[in-house]
Coordinates of C-alpha atoms in Angstrom, one line a residue:
M30 CA -14.4 -16.6 10.6
R31 CA -13.4 -14.1 8.4
Q32 CA -14.1 -14.4 4.3
Q33 CA -11.4 -13.7 1.8
P34 CA -11.1 -12.3 -1.4
R35 CA -11.7 -14.3 -4.4
V36 CA -8.4 -14.6 -6.7
R37 CA -8.0 -16.1 -9.9
L38 CA -4.9 -18.2 -9.8
A39 CA -3.7 -20.2 -12.5
S40 CA -3.0 -23.8 -11.3
P41 CA 0.7 -24.2 -12.8
F42 CA 1.6 -21.4 -10.2
A43 CA 0.2 -23.6 -7.7
S44 CA 3.7 -25.4 -6.9
L45 CA 5.7 -22.1 -7.1
V46 CA 3.1 -21.0 -4.3
L47 CA 3.7 -23.6 -2.2
A48 CA 7.4 -23.1 -3.0
A49 CA 7.3 -19.8 -1.8
A50 CA 5.7 -20.5 1.5
S51 CA 8.4 -22.5 2.5
L52 CA 10.9 -19.7 2.2
A53 CA 9.5 -17.5 4.5
S54 CA 9.8 -17.6 7.9
S55 CA 7.2 -16.3 9.2
A56 CA 3.2 -15.4 8.8
C57 CA 4.5 -11.5 9.0
T58 CA 7.1 -11.6 6.5
L59 CA 4.6 -13.4 4.4
V60 CA 1.7 -10.4 4.8
G61 CA 4.7 -7.4 4.2
L62 CA 4.6 -9.0 0.7
A63 CA 1.2 -9.0 0.4
I64 CA 0.3 -6.6 -2.6
G65 CA -2.8 -8.0 -3.1
T66 CA -3.0 -9.4 -7.0
A67 CA -5.0 -11.5 -9.3
V68 CA -3.9 -13.7 -12.1
D69 CA -5.1 -14.4 -15.4
G70 CA -4.4 -17.7 -17.1
K71 CA -5.9 -16.4 -20.5
A72 CA -2.1 -15.3 -22.0
A73 CA -1.3 -14.9 -25.3
K74 CA 0.3 -18.5 -27.1
K75 CA 3.5 -16.7 -27.2
G76 CA 3.1 -15.8 -23.6
P77 CA 2.6 -12.2 -21.8
V78 CA 5.5 -9.5 -22.3
A79 CA 6.2 -8.7 -18.3
H80 CA 8.5 -5.5 -18.0
V81 CA 10.9 -5.3 -14.3
S82 CA 13.4 -3.3 -12.8
G83 CA 17.1 -4.2 -13.6
W84 CA 16.8 -5.3 -9.7
E85 CA 14.0 -7.6 -10.2
A86 CA 15.5 -8.8 -13.5
T87 CA 17.7 -11.4 -11.1
Q88 CA 14.5 -13.3 -10.6
I89 CA 14.7 -14.3 -14.4
G90 CA 16.1 -17.7 -15.8
P91 CA 19.3 -17.6 -17.7
G92 CA 19.6 -17.6 -21.1
T93 CA 16.2 -15.9 -21.5
T94 CA 16.1 -13.1 -24.3
I95 CA 15.5 -10.0 -23.0
T96 CA 15.5 -6.6 -23.9
V97 CA 16.9 -3.8 -21.7
I98 CA 15.8 -0.5 -22.0
L99 CA 17.8 2.0 -20.6
E100 CA 17.3 5.8 -18.8
D101 CA 18.4 7.3 -22.1
G102 CA 15.9 5.3 -24.4
E103 CA 18.6 2.8 -25.9
R104 CA 17.4 -0.5 -26.5
I105 CA 20.3 -3.9 -25.9
E106 CA 18.6 -7.4 -26.7
G107 CA 20.1 -10.3 -26.0
K108 CA 20.3 -13.4 -24.1
Y109 CA 20.3 -12.9 -20.3
A110 CA 23.7 -14.1 -18.8
G111 CA 23.4 -13.2 -15.2
V112 CA 24.3 -10.6 -12.6
E113 CA 27.9 -9.5 -12.2
S114 CA 29.9 -7.4 -9.8
T115 CA 32.5 -5.2 -10.7
P116 CA 35.0 -4.6 -7.5
R117 CA 37.3 -2.0 -8.1
S118 CA 36.6 -0.8 -11.7
P119 CA 37.4 1.8 -13.5
E120 CA 34.2 2.2 -14.8
Y121 CA 32.2 2.1 -11.6
G122 CA 34.7 5.1 -10.1
V123 CA 33.9 7.1 -12.7
R124 CA 30.1 6.3 -12.4
Y125 CA 30.2 7.3 -8.6
A126 CA 32.0 10.2 -9.0
Q127 CA 29.4 11.6 -11.1
A128 CA 26.8 10.7 -8.4
Q129 CA 29.0 12.1 -5.7
A130 CA 28.8 15.3 -8.1
R131 CA 25.2 15.2 -8.2
L132 CA 24.4 14.7 -4.9
S133 CA 27.8 17.4 -3.4
E134 CA 24.7 17.9 -0.5
L135 CA 25.5 14.8 1.5
P136 CA 28.6 13.5 3.1
L137 CA 29.3 10.8 0.6
P138 CA 32.7 9.4 1.5
G139 CA 35.1 8.8 -1.8
L140 CA 36.1 4.8 -3.0
D141 CA 39.0 3.7 -1.2
Q142 CA 38.4 6.2 1.6
R143 CA 38.7 5.0 5.3
V144 CA 35.2 4.9 6.7
V145 CA 33.2 4.3 9.9
V146 CA 30.1 1.5 9.4
G147 CA 28.0 2.1 12.2
M148 CA 26.0 -0.6 13.0
R149 CA 22.5 -1.0 13.9
S150 CA 23.4 -3.7 16.9
G151 CA 25.8 -0.9 17.9
R152 CA 29.0 -2.1 16.4
A153 CA 31.6 0.1 14.2
V154 CA 33.7 -1.0 11.7
T155 CA 36.6 0.8 10.0
G156 CA 37.8 0.2 7.0
V157 CA 38.2 1.0 3.6
F158 CA 34.9 2.0 1.5
L159 CA 34.3 0.1 -1.9
G160 CA 31.4 1.0 -2.9
F161 CA 27.3 -0.2 -3.0
E162 CA 25.7 -3.2 -4.5
A163 CA 22.0 -3.3 -5.0
N164 CA 21.1 -3.9 -1.2
D165 CA 24.9 -3.8 0.7
V166 CA 27.9 -1.2 1.4
F167 CA 31.5 -2.7 0.5
V168 CA 34.3 -2.5 3.2
Q169 CA 37.4 -3.8 3.6
P170 CA 37.7 -4.0 7.2
D171 CA 41.1 -3.1 9.1
G172 CA 43.2 -5.7 9.5
E173 CA 41.3 -8.2 7.4
A174 CA 42.4 -9.4 4.2
I175 CA 39.0 -10.0 2.2
P176 CA 36.2 -7.3 1.7
R177 CA 32.9 -7.9 3.4
A178 CA 29.1 -6.5 2.2
Y179 CA 27.1 -4.9 5.4
R180 CA 23.6 -5.2 4.6
L181 CA 22.3 -1.6 4.0
R182 CA 19.3 -2.4 6.3
D183 CA 21.5 -3.1 9.1
V184 CA 24.2 -0.1 8.6
A185 CA 22.9 2.7 11.0
S186 CA 25.5 5.6 9.4
L187 CA 28.4 5.5 7.2
S188 CA 30.6 8.7 7.3
A189 CA 34.4 9.4 6.1
E190 CA 36.7 9.2 9.7
N191 CA 35.9 12.3 11.2
G192 CA 33.3 13.7 8.5
A193 CA 29.5 14.0 8.9
A194 CA 27.7 10.7 8.7
L195 CA 24.9 9.4 6.6
H196 CA 22.2 7.4 7.7
G197 CA 21.4 4.4 6.8
T198 CA 17.8 4.7 5.9
R199 CA 18.9 7.5 3.6
L200 CA 21.4 5.2 1.9
Q201 CA 18.6 2.4 1.0
E202 CA 16.6 5.2 -0.5
L203 CA 19.5 6.7 -2.4
V204 CA 19.9 3.4 -3.8
A205 CA 16.1 2.0 -4.5
D206 CA 15.9 5.3 -6.4
R207 CA 19.1 4.7 -8.7
R208 CA 20.6 7.7 -7.5
L209 CA 23.9 5.9 -6.1
P210 CA 25.2 3.3 -8.5
V211 CA 26.2 -0.4 -7.7
R212 CA 28.4 -2.6 -9.1
Q213 CA 26.4 -5.2 -10.1
R214 CA 25.6 -5.9 -13.6
L215 CA 23.1 -7.0 -15.8
A216 CA 25.0 -9.4 -18.6
V217 CA 23.2 -9.6 -21.6
G218 CA 24.4 -11.1 -24.7
D219 CA 28.0 -9.6 -24.7
R220 CA 26.8 -6.3 -22.9
R221 CA 27.2 -5.4 -19.3
V222 CA 25.0 -2.8 -18.1
P223 CA 25.0 -1.1 -15.0
F224 CA 21.7 -2.0 -12.8
D225 CA 21.2 2.2 -12.2
Q226 CA 21.3 2.9 -16.0
V227 CA 18.3 0.3 -16.4
K228 CA 15.2 1.4 -16.8
T229 CA 13.3 -1.3 -17.1
V230 CA 13.6 -5.0 -18.8
E231 CA 11.3 -6.6 -20.8
F232 CA 10.8 -10.4 -21.6
R233 CA 8.1 -13.0 -22.3
R234 CA 7.2 -15.5 -19.9
S235 CA 5.8 -18.7 -20.5
R236 CA 2.4 -19.2 -22.1
H237 CA 1.1 -21.0 -18.6
S238 CA 2.9 -18.3 -16.3
G239 CA -0.2 -16.3 -15.9
K240 CA -0.5 -12.4 -15.9
I241 CA -0.1 -10.0 -12.3
T242 CA -2.5 -7.7 -12.5
G243 CA -1.3 -4.0 -12.4
A244 CA 2.7 -5.5 -11.4
A245 CA 5.5 -6.5 -13.6
M246 CA 8.0 -8.2 -11.4
G247 CA 9.9 -11.7 -11.3
L248 CA 8.3 -15.4 -11.4
T249 CA 9.2 -15.9 -7.5
V250 CA 8.3 -12.4 -6.5
D251 CA 5.1 -13.1 -8.2
A252 CA 4.3 -16.4 -6.4
L253 CA 5.2 -14.4 -3.0
L254 CA 2.4 -12.1 -3.4
I255 CA -0.1 -14.2 -5.1
L256 CA 0.4 -16.7 -1.6
A257 CA -0.1 -13.4 0.2
A258 CA -3.1 -12.4 -1.3
T259 CA -4.9 -15.2 -0.7
S260 CA -3.7 -16.1 3.1
T261 CA -6.1 -17.0 5.0
D262 CA -5.3 -14.1 8.0
F263 CA -4.4 -10.9 7.3
G264 CA -3.7 -10.3 11.3
S265 CA -2.0 -13.4 12.1
N266 CA 1.4 -11.8 14.0
S267 CA 0.9 -13.7 17.1
G268 CA 4.0 -12.9 19.0
C269 CA 5.1 -10.6 16.0
R270 CA 6.6 -7.1 18.1
T271 CA 8.7 -5.6 15.3
P272 CA 7.9 -2.9 12.9
N273 CA 7.3 -5.4 9.8
C274 CA 4.3 -7.2 11.0
T275 CA 0.6 -5.6 9.6
N276 CA -1.6 -3.1 11.2
S277 CA -5.1 -1.9 10.6
C278 CA -7.7 -0.7 11.6
P279 CA -10.9 -2.4 14.3
Y280 CA -12.4 -5.4 12.4
V281 CA -16.5 -5.5 12.5
Y282 CA -17.8 -8.3 11.4
S283 CA -21.4 -8.8 10.2
F284 CA -23.3 -12.2 11.5
D285 CA -25.7 -13.4 8.1
G286 CA -27.7 -16.1 9.9
Q287 CA -24.8 -18.6 9.8
R288 CA -21.6 -17.1 10.4
Y289 CA -19.8 -14.1 11.3
T290 CA -17.9 -12.2 7.8
L291 CA -15.6 -9.2 8.2
D292 CA -17.1 -6.6 6.8
A293 CA -15.2 -3.1 7.9
E294 CA -12.3 -2.3 8.8
P295 CA -13.3 1.5 10.2
F296 CA -11.3 5.1 10.9
G297 CA -8.0 4.2 9.3
Q298 CA -5.0 6.3 9.6
A299 CA -6.8 7.7 13.1
L300 CA -3.1 7.0 14.7
F301 CA -4.0 9.1 18.0
E302 CA -7.0 10.8 19.7
A303 CA -6.6 14.1 18.1
A304 CA -6.8 12.4 14.3
Q305 CA -10.1 10.4 15.6
R306 CA -12.9 10.3 12.9
P307 CA -16.2 9.2 11.8
D308 CA -16.4 6.2 9.3
W309 CA -19.3 4.9 6.9
T310 CA -19.3 1.8 5.6
R311 CA -22.1 -0.3 4.3
M312 CA -22.6 -4.0 5.3
D313 CA -22.4 -6.3 3.0
H314 CA -22.9 -9.3 4.8
L315 CA -25.4 -8.1 7.5
R316 CA -28.8 -9.7 7.5
P317 CA -31.5 -9.7 10.3
V318 CA -31.8 -12.9 12.1
D319 CA -35.3 -13.4 14.4
G320 CA -35.5 -9.5 13.9
T321 CA -31.9 -8.5 14.8
Y322 CA -29.0 -7.2 13.3
R323 CA -25.9 -8.8 15.1
I324 CA -22.1 -7.3 14.3
R325 CA -18.9 -7.9 16.6
V326 CA -15.8 -5.5 16.9
A327 CA -13.0 -7.4 17.6
N328 CA -8.9 -6.5 18.0
E329 CA -7.0 -9.1 16.4
L330 CA -3.9 -6.9 15.5
D331 CA -1.1 -5.5 17.4
E332 CA -2.6 -2.0 18.8
I333 CA -5.2 -0.3 21.3
E334 CA -8.3 0.5 19.6
Y335 CA -10.4 3.3 20.7
V336 CA -14.2 3.2 19.7
D337 CA -16.4 6.5 20.9
E338 CA -19.4 5.8 18.8
L339 CA -20.5 3.2 17.0
K340 CA -24.5 2.5 15.7
L341 CA -26.1 1.4 12.0
L342 CA -27.8 3.5 9.6
V343 CA -30.4 1.5 7.6
A344 CA -31.3 2.8 4.2
E345 CA -34.5 1.6 2.1
V346 CA -33.7 0.8 -1.7
P347 CA -35.5 0.5 -4.6
A348 CA -35.0 -2.6 -6.4
G349 CA -31.7 -2.4 -8.7
G350 CA -30.4 0.4 -6.7
R351 CA -27.3 0.2 -5.3
L352 CA -26.2 2.2 -1.9
V353 CA -22.6 3.7 -1.4
P354 CA -21.7 6.2 1.2
S355 CA -18.9 8.7 1.2
A356 CA -16.2 9.9 3.2
E357 CA -18.2 12.9 4.7
G358 CA -21.4 9.8 5.6
R359 CA -23.6 11.0 2.8
L360 CA -25.8 8.1 1.1
H361 CA -25.8 7.9 -2.3
L362 CA -28.3 6.3 -4.5
M363 CA -27.3 4.9 -8.2
T364 CA -29.7 3.5 -10.1
A365 CA -27.7 3.6 -13.2
P366 CA -24.5 2.6 -12.9
L367 CA -22.1 2.7 -15.9
T368 CA -18.6 1.0 -15.5
P369 CA -15.8 2.3 -17.9
A370 CA -16.0 2.4 -21.3
R371 CA -11.9 2.3 -21.1
A372 CA -9.6 1.6 -18.1
W373 CA -5.7 2.1 -18.2
T374 CA -2.8 2.5 -16.2
L375 CA -0.5 5.5 -15.9
G376 CA 1.7 2.9 -18.0
G377 CA -0.5 2.7 -20.5
A378 CA -1.6 -1.2 -19.6
D379 CA -4.9 -2.0 -20.5
V380 CA -7.2 -2.5 -17.6
R381 CA -10.8 -2.3 -18.3
A382 CA -11.2 -6.2 -17.7
L383 CA -10.3 -6.1 -14.3
V384 CA -12.2 -2.5 -12.8
R385 CA -15.4 -3.0 -14.5
A386 CA -17.2 -5.7 -12.2
R387 CA -16.6 -6.6 -8.1
D388 CA -15.3 -10.2 -8.9
G389 CA -11.8 -10.0 -6.8
S390 CA -10.0 -9.9 -10.1
A391 CA -8.6 -6.2 -9.8
W392 CA -5.7 -3.8 -10.6
S393 CA -3.2 -3.9 -7.6
S394 CA -0.5 -1.2 -7.7
A395 CA 3.2 -2.6 -7.9
P396 CA 5.4 -1.1 -5.6
F397 CA 8.1 -0.8 -7.7
A398 CA 6.0 0.4 -10.7
T399 CA 6.9 3.9 -11.6
V400 CA 5.8 6.2 -14.4
A401 CA 9.6 8.0 -14.8
H402 CA 9.0 11.5 -16.4
G403 CA 6.9 15.0 -15.7
S404 CA 4.4 15.6 -13.4
D405 CA 3.8 11.6 -12.9
A406 CA 6.8 10.8 -11.5
G407 CA 7.1 8.6 -8.8
R408 CA 2.9 7.4 -8.7
D409 CA 1.2 4.8 -10.1
G410 CA -2.6 4.5 -11.0
V411 CA -5.2 4.4 -13.5
V412 CA -7.2 6.4 -15.5
L413 CA -11.2 5.7 -16.5
E414 CA -13.2 7.2 -18.8
F415 CA -17.2 7.0 -19.0
A416 CA -19.8 7.5 -21.4
R417 CA -21.4 10.5 -20.5
P418 CA -25.2 12.0 -21.3
A419 CA -25.5 15.0 -23.4
G420 CA -26.5 17.3 -20.4
A421 CA -25.1 15.4 -17.6
E422 CA -24.2 18.2 -15.0
H423 CA -23.3 16.0 -11.9
V424 CA -21.8 12.5 -11.4
T425 CA -21.3 9.9 -8.4
L426 CA -18.3 8.1 -9.0
A427 CA -17.9 4.6 -7.0
F428 CA -14.8 3.2 -6.4
T429 CA -14.5 -0.5 -4.6
A430 CA -10.8 -0.3 -3.1
R431 CA -8.8 -1.4 -0.5
S432 CA -5.0 -1.0 0.5
T433 CA -2.5 -3.4 0.0
P434 CA -0.9 -4.8 3.5
W435 CA 2.3 -3.3 2.3
A436 CA 1.1 0.0 3.1
S437 CA 0.1 -1.0 6.5
R438 CA 3.2 -2.5 7.4
L439 CA 5.3 0.8 5.9
L440 CA 2.3 3.3 7.3
T441 CA 4.2 1.2 11.0
R442 CA 7.2 1.4 9.8
V443 CA 7.0 5.6 9.8
L444 CA 6.3 5.2 13.4
A445 CA 9.1 3.2 13.8
L446 CA 11.1 6.1 12.7
Q447 CA 10.8 7.5 15.9
G448 CA 12.9 5.5 17.9
R449 CA 12.9 5.9 21.6
D450 CA 10.9 9.2 21.0
L451 CA 7.7 7.9 19.8
P452 CA 5.9 8.6 23.1
A453 CA 6.8 12.0 22.5
W454 CA 6.2 12.0 19.1
T455 CA 2.7 11.1 20.3
A456 CA 2.2 13.7 22.5
R457 CA 3.0 16.6 20.1
M458 CA 0.5 15.2 17.5
N459 CA -2.0 15.5 19.9
G460 CA -1.2 18.9 21.2
D461 CA 0.4 20.5 18.1
A462 CA -2.0 21.3 15.4
A463 CA 0.3 22.5 12.9
A464 CA 2.5 19.3 13.0
R465 CA -0.3 17.0 12.9
R466 CA -1.3 19.0 10.0
E467 CA 2.4 18.6 8.4
F468 CA 2.0 14.5 9.0
L469 CA -1.6 14.1 8.1
T470 CA -1.0 16.3 5.0
A471 CA 1.9 14.3 4.0
L472 CA 0.2 10.6 4.8
G473 CA -3.0 12.0 2.1
R474 CA -0.3 13.2 -0.5
E475 CA 1.7 10.0 -0.3
G476 CA -0.4 7.9 0.6
L477 CA -3.9 8.3 -0.3
L478 CA -5.5 7.9 -4.0
A479 CA -6.3 11.5 -5.4
L480 CA -9.2 11.7 -7.3
R481 CA -8.8 14.2 -10.4
V482 CA -10.8 14.8 -13.5
W483 CA -9.7 16.1 -16.9
D484 CA -11.3 19.2 -17.7
G485 CA -10.1 19.9 -21.0
A486 CA -6.9 21.3 -20.5
G487 CA -5.3 19.5 -17.5
W488 CA -6.1 17.0 -14.4
R489 CA -8.6 19.1 -11.9
D490 CA -8.0 18.0 -8.3
E491 CA -11.2 16.1 -6.5
G492 CA -9.7 15.3 -3.0
A493 CA -8.9 11.7 -2.5
L494 CA -10.7 8.4 -1.7
V495 CA -10.6 8.2 2.5
N496 CA -8.6 5.4 3.9
Q497 CA -9.3 2.3 3.6
G498 CA -7.3 -0.9 5.0
P499 CA -6.2 -3.8 3.2
A500 CA -8.5 -7.2 4.9
V501 CA -11.5 -6.2 3.2
W502 CA -12.9 -4.0 -0.5
K503 CA -14.8 -1.1 0.7
E504 CA -16.9 0.6 -2.3
Q505 CA -17.4 4.6 -1.2
A506 CA -18.9 7.3 -3.4
V507 CA -17.7 10.8 -4.6
R508 CA -20.3 13.4 -6.2
I509 CA -18.6 15.8 -8.9
D510 CA -19.7 19.4 -10.3
L511 CA -19.1 18.2 -14.2
R512 CA -20.5 21.9 -15.1
G513 CA -17.7 23.7 -16.8
I514 CA -16.1 20.3 -18.2
E515 CA -17.3 19.8 -21.8
G516 CA -17.8 16.4 -23.6
V517 CA -19.0 13.3 -24.4
F518 CA -16.6 11.5 -22.1
L519 CA -15.8 11.8 -18.7
R520 CA -12.2 11.1 -17.9
V521 CA -10.7 10.4 -14.5
R522 CA -7.5 9.5 -12.5
L523 CA -6.7 8.1 -9.1
D524 CA -3.4 7.5 -8.4
A525 CA -0.9 7.1 -5.4
T526 CA 2.6 6.2 -4.0
P527 CA 3.4 2.8 -6.2
G528 CA 2.2 -0.3 -3.9
M529 CA -0.1 1.5 -1.7
W530 CA -3.7 -0.1 -3.5
M531 CA -5.7 -2.0 -4.9
L532 CA -9.1 -1.2 -7.0
D533 CA -11.5 -4.3 -7.7
R534 CA -14.5 -1.7 -9.8
A535 CA -15.3 1.6 -10.6
S536 CA -18.5 3.2 -11.6
A537 CA -20.1 6.4 -12.6
D538 CA -23.5 7.5 -12.4
Y539 CA -25.6 10.7 -13.8
G540 CA -28.6 10.4 -11.4
D541 CA -29.1 13.4 -8.6
G542 CA -27.8 11.2 -6.0
A543 CA -30.5 11.8 -4.1
P544 CA -30.3 9.7 -0.4
P545 CA -33.2 7.6 0.4
P546 CA -34.9 7.5 3.5
V547 CA -32.4 6.3 7.0
R548 CA -33.6 5.0 10.0
E549 CA -30.8 5.3 12.7
L550 CA -30.5 2.3 15.1
S551 CA -28.4 2.4 18.6
P552 CA -27.4 -0.6 20.2
T553 CA -29.9 -2.6 21.8
S554 CA -27.0 -4.7 23.9
A555 CA -23.3 -4.2 23.2
R556 CA -21.4 -6.9 25.8
D557 CA -17.7 -7.6 26.2
A558 CA -16.5 -11.5 26.9
E559 CA -16.9 -10.6 30.7
G560 CA -21.0 -9.7 30.1
R561 CA -19.9 -5.9 30.8
D562 CA -22.7 -3.2 29.3
L563 CA -21.2 -1.1 27.0
R564 CA -24.1 0.8 25.5
A565 CA -23.0 4.5 27.5
L566 CA -19.3 4.3 26.3
L567 CA -21.1 3.7 22.7
A568 CA -24.1 6.2 22.5
A569 CA -22.2 8.9 21.3
T570 CA -19.4 11.0 20.5
D571 CA -18.6 12.1 23.9
G572 CA -15.3 11.1 24.6
R573 CA -15.8 8.2 26.5
R574 CA -14.4 5.2 24.5
L575 CA -14.7 1.6 24.4
L576 CA -10.8 0.7 24.6
L577 CA -9.8 -2.7 23.1
R578 CA -6.6 -4.5 23.3
R579 CA -5.1 -7.4 20.8
G580 CA -7.7 -10.1 21.6
D581 CA -10.5 -8.5 23.2
V582 CA -14.4 -8.4 21.2
A583 CA -17.3 -6.9 21.5
D584 CA -20.9 -7.9 20.2
L585 CA -23.6 -5.3 19.7
T586 CA -27.0 -6.0 18.3
F587 CA -29.6 -3.9 16.9
T588 CA -33.7 -4.4 16.5
A589 CA -34.3 -5.1 12.8
A590 CA -37.9 -3.8 11.7
P591 CA -39.4 -4.9 8.3
G592 CA -39.3 -2.1 5.3
P593 CA -42.0 -1.4 3.3
D594 CA -42.6 -3.5 0.5
G595 CA -40.3 -3.0 -2.7
M596 CA -37.5 -2.1 -1.3
S597 CA -34.7 -3.7 0.2
L598 CA -33.2 -2.6 3.7
V599 CA -29.4 -2.0 3.4
P600 CA -27.8 -1.7 6.6
V601 CA -24.4 1.0 6.7
L602 CA -22.0 0.6 10.0
E603 CA -21.5 4.3 11.3
A604 CA -18.1 4.0 13.9
T605 CA -15.8 7.2 15.1
G606 CA -12.6 6.5 16.7
Y607 CA -8.8 6.1 16.6
Y608 CA -6.3 3.1 17.7
T609 CA -2.8 3.4 18.5
I610 CA 0.0 0.7 16.6
L611 CA 2.1 -0.9 19.0
V612 CA 5.3 0.1 17.8
P613 CA 8.2 -0.4 20.2
A614 CA 9.5 2.8 21.2
Q615 CA 13.1 2.1 20.7
G616 CA 16.1 2.9 19.2
E617 CA 17.7 6.0 18.3
P618 CA 15.2 8.4 16.1
D619 CA 16.1 8.8 12.8
R620 CA 14.7 12.7 12.1
A621 CA 16.3 13.5 9.3
A622 CA 14.2 10.6 7.6
Y623 CA 11.2 11.4 8.9
Q624 CA 11.5 15.2 7.9
R625 CA 12.3 13.9 4.3
L626 CA 9.1 12.0 4.1
M627 CA 7.1 15.1 5.4
R628 CA 8.0 17.4 2.9
E629 CA 9.7 15.5 0.4
P630 CA 6.5 14.7 -2.5
G631 CA 7.8 11.2 -3.9
A632 CA 10.0 10.3 -0.7
F633 CA 7.3 7.7 0.8
G634 CA 8.0 5.7 -2.9
A635 CA 11.6 5.7 -1.9
Y636 CA 11.4 4.5 0.8
A637 CA 8.7 2.0 0.6
R638 CA 11.1 0.3 -2.4
A639 CA 14.4 -0.1 0.2
G640 CA 12.0 -1.4 3.0
L641 CA 10.5 -4.2 0.5
R642 CA 13.6 -5.4 -0.8
S643 CA 14.7 -5.8 2.2
E644 CA 12.1 -8.0 3.1
M645 CA 12.1 -10.0 0.2
E646 CA 15.3 -10.9 0.4
E647 CA 15.1 -12.3 4.0
A648 CA 11.4 -14.0 2.4
L649 CA 13.7 -15.7 -0.1
G650 CA 16.4 -16.5 2.0
T651 CA 19.1 -14.2 0.6
N652 CA 20.8 -12.6 3.9

């Protein structure tokens, strides 16, 4: 029933995609790996240059010529010969001692010190600590002759005997951010380079391998990303009851005379009653049939949805005009939109061809993308330049974007940190304005696409795009005052935590953006599957809400009337409500990890990378 985004898939990748599918154990796993991407088969004859992290270099074929760029700027070129581990090596001992000194505020055990490893299963292991690898902690258990590797994702805590404990989530973050050294080293020719000293690895893909939009990942991961981006059902999580499942918002479908097509995911990130908000979405597939608009609201995910008000706004738009709603509900009319003259990522890659048209070939933020220095550290994004007419004092910017499925899964993981305290946390969010403000501010800072404009001296903050779910593209408008900003070009920047967003089109219009005439339509009928009349529940924002559990649907109709000659009628959905993700309230709460996410800029990125690594390993069968 749902229409999917078009993704350009180079034919040689088809077998990779199918192979990747066989490695994954469930739709949940594949959806979690979906960062959303497009593939361009027009590679240069020598093949495009790819850049991966040290950890991701394990996906490069042995014998490939690579260039390893270290954190200090040194470049090492040679044949990639694989990965080696260095148990009990003096070199690792030196690097680990240096990390202990840098992280002196943390109770890190020393090498060869006796420790207690608390497992999430409740079991405890005592033994001698031997160090970390990219996804494991190594311990020689008491009474055993052979050391054992314990997956960090399965570790609840690590502590020296009779000492303070470090939570397993924290250890995952520290390893993911290369703040803790690992024993693995890349073998490059005659050199052995520690993973945690590697900034990036360059290599050339084969001329037919394709190019991952905005990403630089190994081929196996590429295939999984493509497969997930073209998945036929973002919501196919039947029976999935873990924090790894994808959650979103209510799905609203438009009827075009032949089929229902997914058109809207309203009020994203409204995760509890006090976060309820209105949302405006242009319904691109909705057409009047026999004088009637028909829409369907459905809950297809592991959540409960509460819809307080729902109506249609029908705007009269002249031929050639484009109507774009803003986050505040203003309907902007764009009559002469310009595409970017230039567009590049924060890492310098040219992405203009990917963001100039709504064609499904989009820029996608990669979860392992990093910008190493200055104020850009821990962020990923794009910079757009538009021609600016002389005397232009205002501009309407429009962005067709959506979040990645991984972003919605990460949100579920954040809620799962509350463990058995999740009901109490939800009550606190509804009743404590300060706690709620802290949570929503952190989500905005880390999860939303921040919008900035270059004023000649620095980046001026212009807010952020409203949150959008992962299942459908949404175009949002932002009106900006340009008075005081000089220049013949307008430079705009969008950035967020890596791996969270995709951008298909960006445009700028210097007209007055005045809204066209609009008619407001209330439902003429609204019924659930049992035929109950729902109109009173949806008529106003009054706290009387339509409650939708998984599998529930509601069908609504609106009376359509013809518009003036020469005008197109463009329907916009206005919906108000919130939703609750059904996360199991079980296990010990990880309050320290939650507080870091709330208070430390960039902590979301480390937490996300640690979680995604675990899921990729599970999908690839390496656990």
